[in-house]
Coordinates of C-alpha atoms and ligand atoms in Angstrom, one line a residue:
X1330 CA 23.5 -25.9 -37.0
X1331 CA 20.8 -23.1 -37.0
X1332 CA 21.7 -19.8 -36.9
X1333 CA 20.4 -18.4 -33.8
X1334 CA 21.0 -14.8 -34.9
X1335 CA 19.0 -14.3 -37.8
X1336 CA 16.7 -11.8 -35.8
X1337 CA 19.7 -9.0 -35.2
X1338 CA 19.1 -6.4 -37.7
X1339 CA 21.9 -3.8 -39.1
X1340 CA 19.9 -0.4 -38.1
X1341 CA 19.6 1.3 -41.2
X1342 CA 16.6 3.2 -42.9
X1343 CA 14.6 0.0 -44.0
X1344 CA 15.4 -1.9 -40.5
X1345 CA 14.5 1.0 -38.2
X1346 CA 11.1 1.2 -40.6
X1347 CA 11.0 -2.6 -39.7
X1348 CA 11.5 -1.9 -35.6
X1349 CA 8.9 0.7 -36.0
X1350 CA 6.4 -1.6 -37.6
X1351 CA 6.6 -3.8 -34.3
X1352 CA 7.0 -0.8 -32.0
X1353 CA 3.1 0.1 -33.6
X1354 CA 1.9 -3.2 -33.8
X1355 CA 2.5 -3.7 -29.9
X1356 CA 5.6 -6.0 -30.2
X1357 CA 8.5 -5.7 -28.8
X1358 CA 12.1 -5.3 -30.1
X1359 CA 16.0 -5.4 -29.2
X1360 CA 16.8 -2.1 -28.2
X1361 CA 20.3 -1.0 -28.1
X1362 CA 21.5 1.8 -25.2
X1363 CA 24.3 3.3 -23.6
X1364 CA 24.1 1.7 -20.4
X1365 CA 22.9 -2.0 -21.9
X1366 CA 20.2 -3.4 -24.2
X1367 CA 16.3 -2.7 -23.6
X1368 CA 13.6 -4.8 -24.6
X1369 CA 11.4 -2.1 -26.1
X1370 CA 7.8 -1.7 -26.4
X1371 CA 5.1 1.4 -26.4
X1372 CA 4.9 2.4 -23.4
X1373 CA 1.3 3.5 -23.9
X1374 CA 0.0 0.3 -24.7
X1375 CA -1.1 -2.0 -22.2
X1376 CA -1.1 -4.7 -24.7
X1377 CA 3.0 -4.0 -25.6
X1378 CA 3.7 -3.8 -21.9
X1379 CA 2.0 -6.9 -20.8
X1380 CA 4.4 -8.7 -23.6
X1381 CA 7.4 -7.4 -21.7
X1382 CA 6.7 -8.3 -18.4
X1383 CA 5.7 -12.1 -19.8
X1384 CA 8.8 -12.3 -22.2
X1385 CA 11.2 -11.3 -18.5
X1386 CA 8.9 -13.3 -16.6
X1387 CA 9.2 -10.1 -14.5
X1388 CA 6.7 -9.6 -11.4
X1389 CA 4.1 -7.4 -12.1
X1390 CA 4.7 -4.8 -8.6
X1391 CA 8.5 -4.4 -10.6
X1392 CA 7.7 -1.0 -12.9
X1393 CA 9.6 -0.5 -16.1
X1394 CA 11.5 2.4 -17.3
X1395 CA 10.1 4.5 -19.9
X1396 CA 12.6 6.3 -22.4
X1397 CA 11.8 9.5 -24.2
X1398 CA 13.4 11.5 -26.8
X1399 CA 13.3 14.8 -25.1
X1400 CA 12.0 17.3 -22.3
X1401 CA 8.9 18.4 -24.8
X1402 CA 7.6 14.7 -24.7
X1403 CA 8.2 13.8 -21.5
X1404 CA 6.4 16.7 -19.7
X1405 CA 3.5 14.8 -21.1
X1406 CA 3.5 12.4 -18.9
X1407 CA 5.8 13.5 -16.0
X1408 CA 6.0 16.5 -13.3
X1409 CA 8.9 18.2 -13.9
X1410 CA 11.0 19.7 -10.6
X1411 CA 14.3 22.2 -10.7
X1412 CA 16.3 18.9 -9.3
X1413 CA 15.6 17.2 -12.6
X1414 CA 16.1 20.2 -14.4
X1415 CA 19.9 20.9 -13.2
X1416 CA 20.6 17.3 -13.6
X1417 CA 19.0 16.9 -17.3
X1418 CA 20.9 19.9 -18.0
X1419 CA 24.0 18.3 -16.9
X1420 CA 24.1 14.3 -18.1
X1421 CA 21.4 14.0 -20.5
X1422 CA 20.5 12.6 -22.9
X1423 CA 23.1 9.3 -21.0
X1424 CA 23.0 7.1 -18.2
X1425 CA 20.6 8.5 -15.9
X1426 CA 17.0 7.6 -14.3
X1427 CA 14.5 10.0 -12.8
X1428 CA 11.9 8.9 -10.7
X1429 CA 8.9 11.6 -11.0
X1430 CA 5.5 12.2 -10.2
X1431 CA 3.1 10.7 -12.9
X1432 CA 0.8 13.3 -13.9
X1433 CA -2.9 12.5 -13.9
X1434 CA -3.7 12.8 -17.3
X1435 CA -0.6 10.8 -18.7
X1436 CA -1.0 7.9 -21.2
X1437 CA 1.9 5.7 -19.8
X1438 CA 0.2 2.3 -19.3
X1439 CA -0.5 1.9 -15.8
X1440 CA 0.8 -1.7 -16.0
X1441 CA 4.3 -0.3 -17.1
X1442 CA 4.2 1.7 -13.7
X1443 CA 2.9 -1.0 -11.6
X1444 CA -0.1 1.4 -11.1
X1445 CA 2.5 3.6 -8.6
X1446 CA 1.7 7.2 -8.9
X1447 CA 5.7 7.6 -9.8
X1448 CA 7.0 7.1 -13.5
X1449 CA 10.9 6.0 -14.3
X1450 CA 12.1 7.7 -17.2
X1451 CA 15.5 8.2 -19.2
X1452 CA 16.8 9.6 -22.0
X1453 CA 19.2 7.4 -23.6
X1454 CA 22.2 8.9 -25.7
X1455 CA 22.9 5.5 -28.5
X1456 CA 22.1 6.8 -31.4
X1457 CA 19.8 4.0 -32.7
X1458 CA 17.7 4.7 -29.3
X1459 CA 17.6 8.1 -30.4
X1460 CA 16.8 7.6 -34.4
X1461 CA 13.4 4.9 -33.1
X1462 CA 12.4 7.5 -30.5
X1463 CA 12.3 10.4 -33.2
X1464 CA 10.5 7.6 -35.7
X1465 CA 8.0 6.2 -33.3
X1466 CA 6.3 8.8 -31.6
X1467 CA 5.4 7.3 -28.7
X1468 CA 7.5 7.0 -25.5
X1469 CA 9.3 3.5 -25.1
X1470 CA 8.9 1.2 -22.0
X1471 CA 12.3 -0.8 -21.7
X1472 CA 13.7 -2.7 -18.8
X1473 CA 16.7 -4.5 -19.7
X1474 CA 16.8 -7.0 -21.9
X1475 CA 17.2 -10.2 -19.6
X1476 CA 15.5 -12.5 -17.9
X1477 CA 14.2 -11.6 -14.7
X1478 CA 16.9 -12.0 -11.8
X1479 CA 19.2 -12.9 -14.7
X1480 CA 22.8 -10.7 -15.7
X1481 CA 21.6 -7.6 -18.6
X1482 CA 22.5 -7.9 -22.2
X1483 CA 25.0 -5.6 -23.3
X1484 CA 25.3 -7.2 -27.1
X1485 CA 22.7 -8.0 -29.5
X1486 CA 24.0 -11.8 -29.3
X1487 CA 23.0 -11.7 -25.4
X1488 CA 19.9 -10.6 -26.3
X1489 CA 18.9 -13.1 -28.3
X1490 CA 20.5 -15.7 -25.9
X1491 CA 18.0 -14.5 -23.4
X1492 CA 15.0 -14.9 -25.9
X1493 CA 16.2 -16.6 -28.7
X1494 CA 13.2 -16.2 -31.5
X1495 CA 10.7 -14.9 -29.0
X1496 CA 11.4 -11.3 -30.2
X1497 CA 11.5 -10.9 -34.5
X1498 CA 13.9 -7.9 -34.2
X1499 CA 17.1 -7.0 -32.4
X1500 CA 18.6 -3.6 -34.0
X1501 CA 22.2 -4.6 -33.9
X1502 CA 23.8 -1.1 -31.9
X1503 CA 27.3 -2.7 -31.4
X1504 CA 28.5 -3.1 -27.6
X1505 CA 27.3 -1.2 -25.0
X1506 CA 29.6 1.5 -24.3
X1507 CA 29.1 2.1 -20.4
X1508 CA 27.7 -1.5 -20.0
X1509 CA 26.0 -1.1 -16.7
X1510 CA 22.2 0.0 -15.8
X1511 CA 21.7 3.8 -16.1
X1512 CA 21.9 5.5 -12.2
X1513 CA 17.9 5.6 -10.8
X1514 CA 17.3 8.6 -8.5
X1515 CA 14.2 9.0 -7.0
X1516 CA 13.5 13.1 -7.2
X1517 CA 10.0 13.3 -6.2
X1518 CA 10.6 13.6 -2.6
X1519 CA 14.5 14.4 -1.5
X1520 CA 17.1 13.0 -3.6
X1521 CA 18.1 9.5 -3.4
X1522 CA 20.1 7.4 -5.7
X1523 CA 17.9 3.8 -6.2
X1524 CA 20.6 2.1 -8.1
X1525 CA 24.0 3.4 -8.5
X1526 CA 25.5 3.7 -11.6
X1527 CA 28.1 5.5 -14.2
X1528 CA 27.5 8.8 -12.8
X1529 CA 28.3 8.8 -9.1
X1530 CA 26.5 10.0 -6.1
X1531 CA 29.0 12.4 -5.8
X1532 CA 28.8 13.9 -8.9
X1533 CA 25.1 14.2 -8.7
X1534 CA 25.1 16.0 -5.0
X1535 CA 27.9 18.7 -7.1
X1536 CA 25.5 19.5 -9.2
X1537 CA 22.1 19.5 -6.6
X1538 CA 24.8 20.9 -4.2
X1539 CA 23.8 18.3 -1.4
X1540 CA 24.9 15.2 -0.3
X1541 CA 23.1 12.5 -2.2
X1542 CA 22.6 9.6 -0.6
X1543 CA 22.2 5.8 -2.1
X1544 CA 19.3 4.6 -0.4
X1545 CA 19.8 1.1 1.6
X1546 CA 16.1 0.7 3.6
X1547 CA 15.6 -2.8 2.0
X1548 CA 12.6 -3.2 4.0
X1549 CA 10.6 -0.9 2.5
X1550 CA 11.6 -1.9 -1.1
X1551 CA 11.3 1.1 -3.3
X1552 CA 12.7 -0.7 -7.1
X1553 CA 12.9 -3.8 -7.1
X1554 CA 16.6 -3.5 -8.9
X1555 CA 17.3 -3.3 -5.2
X1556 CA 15.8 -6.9 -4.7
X1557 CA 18.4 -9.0 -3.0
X1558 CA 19.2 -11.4 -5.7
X1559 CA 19.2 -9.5 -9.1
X1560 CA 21.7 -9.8 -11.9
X1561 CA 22.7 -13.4 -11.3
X1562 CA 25.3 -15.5 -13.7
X1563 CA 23.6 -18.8 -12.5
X1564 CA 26.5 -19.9 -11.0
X1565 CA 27.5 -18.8 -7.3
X1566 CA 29.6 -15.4 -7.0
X1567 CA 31.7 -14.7 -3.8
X1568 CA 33.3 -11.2 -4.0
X1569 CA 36.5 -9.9 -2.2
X1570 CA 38.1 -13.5 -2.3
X1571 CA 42.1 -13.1 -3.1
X1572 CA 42.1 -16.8 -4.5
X1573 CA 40.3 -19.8 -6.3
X1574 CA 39.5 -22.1 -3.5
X1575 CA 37.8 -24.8 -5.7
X1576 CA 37.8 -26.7 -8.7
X1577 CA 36.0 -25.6 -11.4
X1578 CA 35.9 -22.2 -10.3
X1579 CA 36.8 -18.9 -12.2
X1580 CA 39.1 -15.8 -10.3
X1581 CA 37.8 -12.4 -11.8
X1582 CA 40.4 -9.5 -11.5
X1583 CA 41.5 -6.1 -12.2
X1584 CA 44.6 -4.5 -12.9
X1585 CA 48.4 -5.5 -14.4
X1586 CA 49.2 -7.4 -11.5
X1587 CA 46.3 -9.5 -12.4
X1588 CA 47.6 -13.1 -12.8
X1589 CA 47.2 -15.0 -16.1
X1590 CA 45.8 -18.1 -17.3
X1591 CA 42.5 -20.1 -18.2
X1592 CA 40.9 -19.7 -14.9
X1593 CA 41.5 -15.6 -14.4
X1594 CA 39.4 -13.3 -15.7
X1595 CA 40.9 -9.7 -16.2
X1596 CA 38.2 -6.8 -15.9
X1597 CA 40.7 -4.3 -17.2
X1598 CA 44.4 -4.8 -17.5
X1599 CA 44.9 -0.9 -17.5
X1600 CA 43.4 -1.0 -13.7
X1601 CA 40.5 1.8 -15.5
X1602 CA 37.2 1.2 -13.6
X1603 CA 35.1 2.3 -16.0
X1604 CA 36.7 -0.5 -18.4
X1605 CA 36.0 -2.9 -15.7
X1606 CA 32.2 -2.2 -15.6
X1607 CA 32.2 -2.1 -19.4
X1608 CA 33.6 -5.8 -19.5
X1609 CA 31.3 -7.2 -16.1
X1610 CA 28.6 -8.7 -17.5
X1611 CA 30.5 -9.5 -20.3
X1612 CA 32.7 -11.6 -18.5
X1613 CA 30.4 -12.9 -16.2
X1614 CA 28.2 -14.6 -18.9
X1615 CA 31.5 -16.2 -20.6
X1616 CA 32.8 -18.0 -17.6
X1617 CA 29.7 -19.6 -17.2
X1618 CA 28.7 -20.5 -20.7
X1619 CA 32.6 -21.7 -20.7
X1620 CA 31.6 -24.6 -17.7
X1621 CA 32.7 -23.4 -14.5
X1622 CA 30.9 -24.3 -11.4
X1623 CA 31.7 -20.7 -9.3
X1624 CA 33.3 -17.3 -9.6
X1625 CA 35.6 -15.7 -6.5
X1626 CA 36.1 -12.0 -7.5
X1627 CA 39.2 -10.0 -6.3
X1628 CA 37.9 -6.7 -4.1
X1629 CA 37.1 -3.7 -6.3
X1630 CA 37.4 -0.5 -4.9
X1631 CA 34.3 1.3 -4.3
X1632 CA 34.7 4.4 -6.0
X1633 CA 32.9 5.9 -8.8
X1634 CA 31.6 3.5 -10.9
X1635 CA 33.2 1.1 -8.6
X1636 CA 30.3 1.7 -6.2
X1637 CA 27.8 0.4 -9.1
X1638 CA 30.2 -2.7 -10.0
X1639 CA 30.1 -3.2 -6.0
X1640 CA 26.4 -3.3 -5.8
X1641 CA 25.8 -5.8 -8.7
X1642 CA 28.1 -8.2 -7.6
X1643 CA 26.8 -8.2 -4.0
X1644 CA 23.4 -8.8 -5.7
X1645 CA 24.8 -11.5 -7.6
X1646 CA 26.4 -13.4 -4.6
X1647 CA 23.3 -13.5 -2.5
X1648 CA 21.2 -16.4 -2.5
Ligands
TXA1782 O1 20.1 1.4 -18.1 C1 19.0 1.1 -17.9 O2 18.3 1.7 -17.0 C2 18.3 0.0 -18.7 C3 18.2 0.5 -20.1 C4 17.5 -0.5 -21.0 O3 17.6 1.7 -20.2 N1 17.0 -0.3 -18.2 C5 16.9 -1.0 -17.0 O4 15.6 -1.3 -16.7 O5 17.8 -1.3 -16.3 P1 15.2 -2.4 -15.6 O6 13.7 -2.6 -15.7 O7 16.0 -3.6 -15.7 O8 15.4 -1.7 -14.3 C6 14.6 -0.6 -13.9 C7 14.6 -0.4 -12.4 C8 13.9 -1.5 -11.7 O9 14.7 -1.9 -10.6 C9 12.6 -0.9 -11.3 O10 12.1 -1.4 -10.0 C10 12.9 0.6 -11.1 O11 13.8 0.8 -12.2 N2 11.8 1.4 -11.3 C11 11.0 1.6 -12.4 N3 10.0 2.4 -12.1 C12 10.1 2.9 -10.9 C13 9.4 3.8 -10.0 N4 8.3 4.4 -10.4 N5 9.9 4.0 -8.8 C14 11.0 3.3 -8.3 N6 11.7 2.5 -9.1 C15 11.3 2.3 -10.3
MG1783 MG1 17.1 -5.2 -15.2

């Protein structure tokens, strides 16, 4: 059989050269991150943008995330406010989003930002993020590296599920430590969390010292992560179900009392959220590539990251 994974690349000296080559030749790469895997391009060329957006089949008016290395290349691009400041100072470089004004002179692709006057950036804290930033030069448009609508990669395997040979390079970062999407919050007018995340609303209103709201107005759509049907298995998910009710369907769980067996899927045996985020998607992808039909999905409380595990699985069940 052929080895699907040729294009996942150890990230050393000569491979990271290799990624940097595409990065400058507008392709675009595997990218691991923190939160999960990016697929990468330069986020000041149209041409390298355009490829992302066909490779997701993602809808143009749905604006990408660009990643930086640090503060000094981003106030290029972005307005900086004392908001993003106190927060920068706090979790970054890690899981976090900041929506900012563009500024007018910036070289961010105006396809990568949907031609909004806002820009989406992050400064991821994986190591091989960090080592192509400081190589390339260039700021790094990167949604996650899935289909559009479809569950996020958080392995260098899932990646090249998603695309199989349609991208030449996957730099092989291990598995996503927190294994959700980074925390968006939109700071250019007052606060609001777009998508939760890791880092909880309430530890972001501690640090802004007001209460920080995640913003529900699905009416007047402001990212499209908050699209109704997003981060889908392909298989119908019911959440806060305390049984399997059909055949062929899988029971996903959390905690010791969790019970065992083929058809239940334990999210962390320790009861530790953050575990339970780590091994979502994760899980979500095997029980479907394993053949069942649905997935029911014991109530998670909706704490902390629990919130963020919430919010995905809600946008998984709807149809
Ligand atoms: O953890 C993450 O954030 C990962 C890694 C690879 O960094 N990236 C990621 O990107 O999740 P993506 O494209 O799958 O999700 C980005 C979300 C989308 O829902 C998009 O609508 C929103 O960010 N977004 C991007 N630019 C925006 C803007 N200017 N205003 C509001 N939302 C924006
Ligand atoms: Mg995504």
């Amino acid at each position: 059989m052929k080895n699907i994974y040729l294009n996942i690349y150890k990230p050393n000296k000569a491979n990271l050269k290799k990624a940097k080559k595409n990065i400058e030749n507008n392709n675009v790469i595997g990218l691991p991150t923190e939160t999960v895997y990016g697929l990468a391009g330069n986020a000041y060329s149209n041409k390298s943008v355009k490829k992302i957006f066909s490779l997701k089949k993602r809808p143009l008016y749905n604006p990408l995330i660009v990643h930086f290395k640090n503060l000094k290349n981003a106030k290029e691009d972005v307005i900086f406010n004392n908001s993003f400041l106190k927060l920068y100072n706090v979790f970054c470089p890690g899981p976090i989003t900041f929506v900012l004004k563009k500024k007018n002179n910036s070289k961010i692709s105006d396809i990568a930002t949907s031609k909004k006057k806002t820009v989406a950036i992050r400064f991821p804290k994986h190591k091989v993020a960090r080592k192509l930033l400081s190589l390339v030069k260039v700021p790094l448009a990167a949604p996650s590296a899935n289909m559009a609508s479809k569950l996020s990669s958080t392995s260098p395997y899932d990646v090249v599920e998603e695309f199989k040979n349609k991208i030449k390079i996957v730099l092989d970062g291990g598995k996503s430590k927190v294994g959700l999407e980074s925390t968006i919050i939109d700071l250019t007018e007052r606060p609001k969390i777009l998508r939760p995340g890791s880092i909880s609303p309430k530890r972001i209103s501690k640090i802004l010292k007001k209460k920080v709201k995640i913003y529900k107005n699905i009416k007047q759509i402001k990212s499209p992560g908050q699209l109704k049907v997003h981060y889908s298995p392909g298989i119908p998910v019911k959440m806060s179900q305390k049984r399997i009710s059909k055949k062929n369907e899988a029971l996903v769980g959390f905690g010791k009392k969790f019970k065992k067996g083929k058809k239940y899927f334990n999210l962390s045996k320790k009861g530790n959220l953050h575990e339970a985020a780590n091994n979502l998607y994760t899980t979500l992808r095997k029980i479907k590539n394993s053949g069942f039909k649905s997935i029911v999905v014991n109530k998670i409380p909706n704490v902390g990251i629990g919130i963020a595990i919430n919010d995905r699985l809600k946008k998984a069940s709807n149809k």
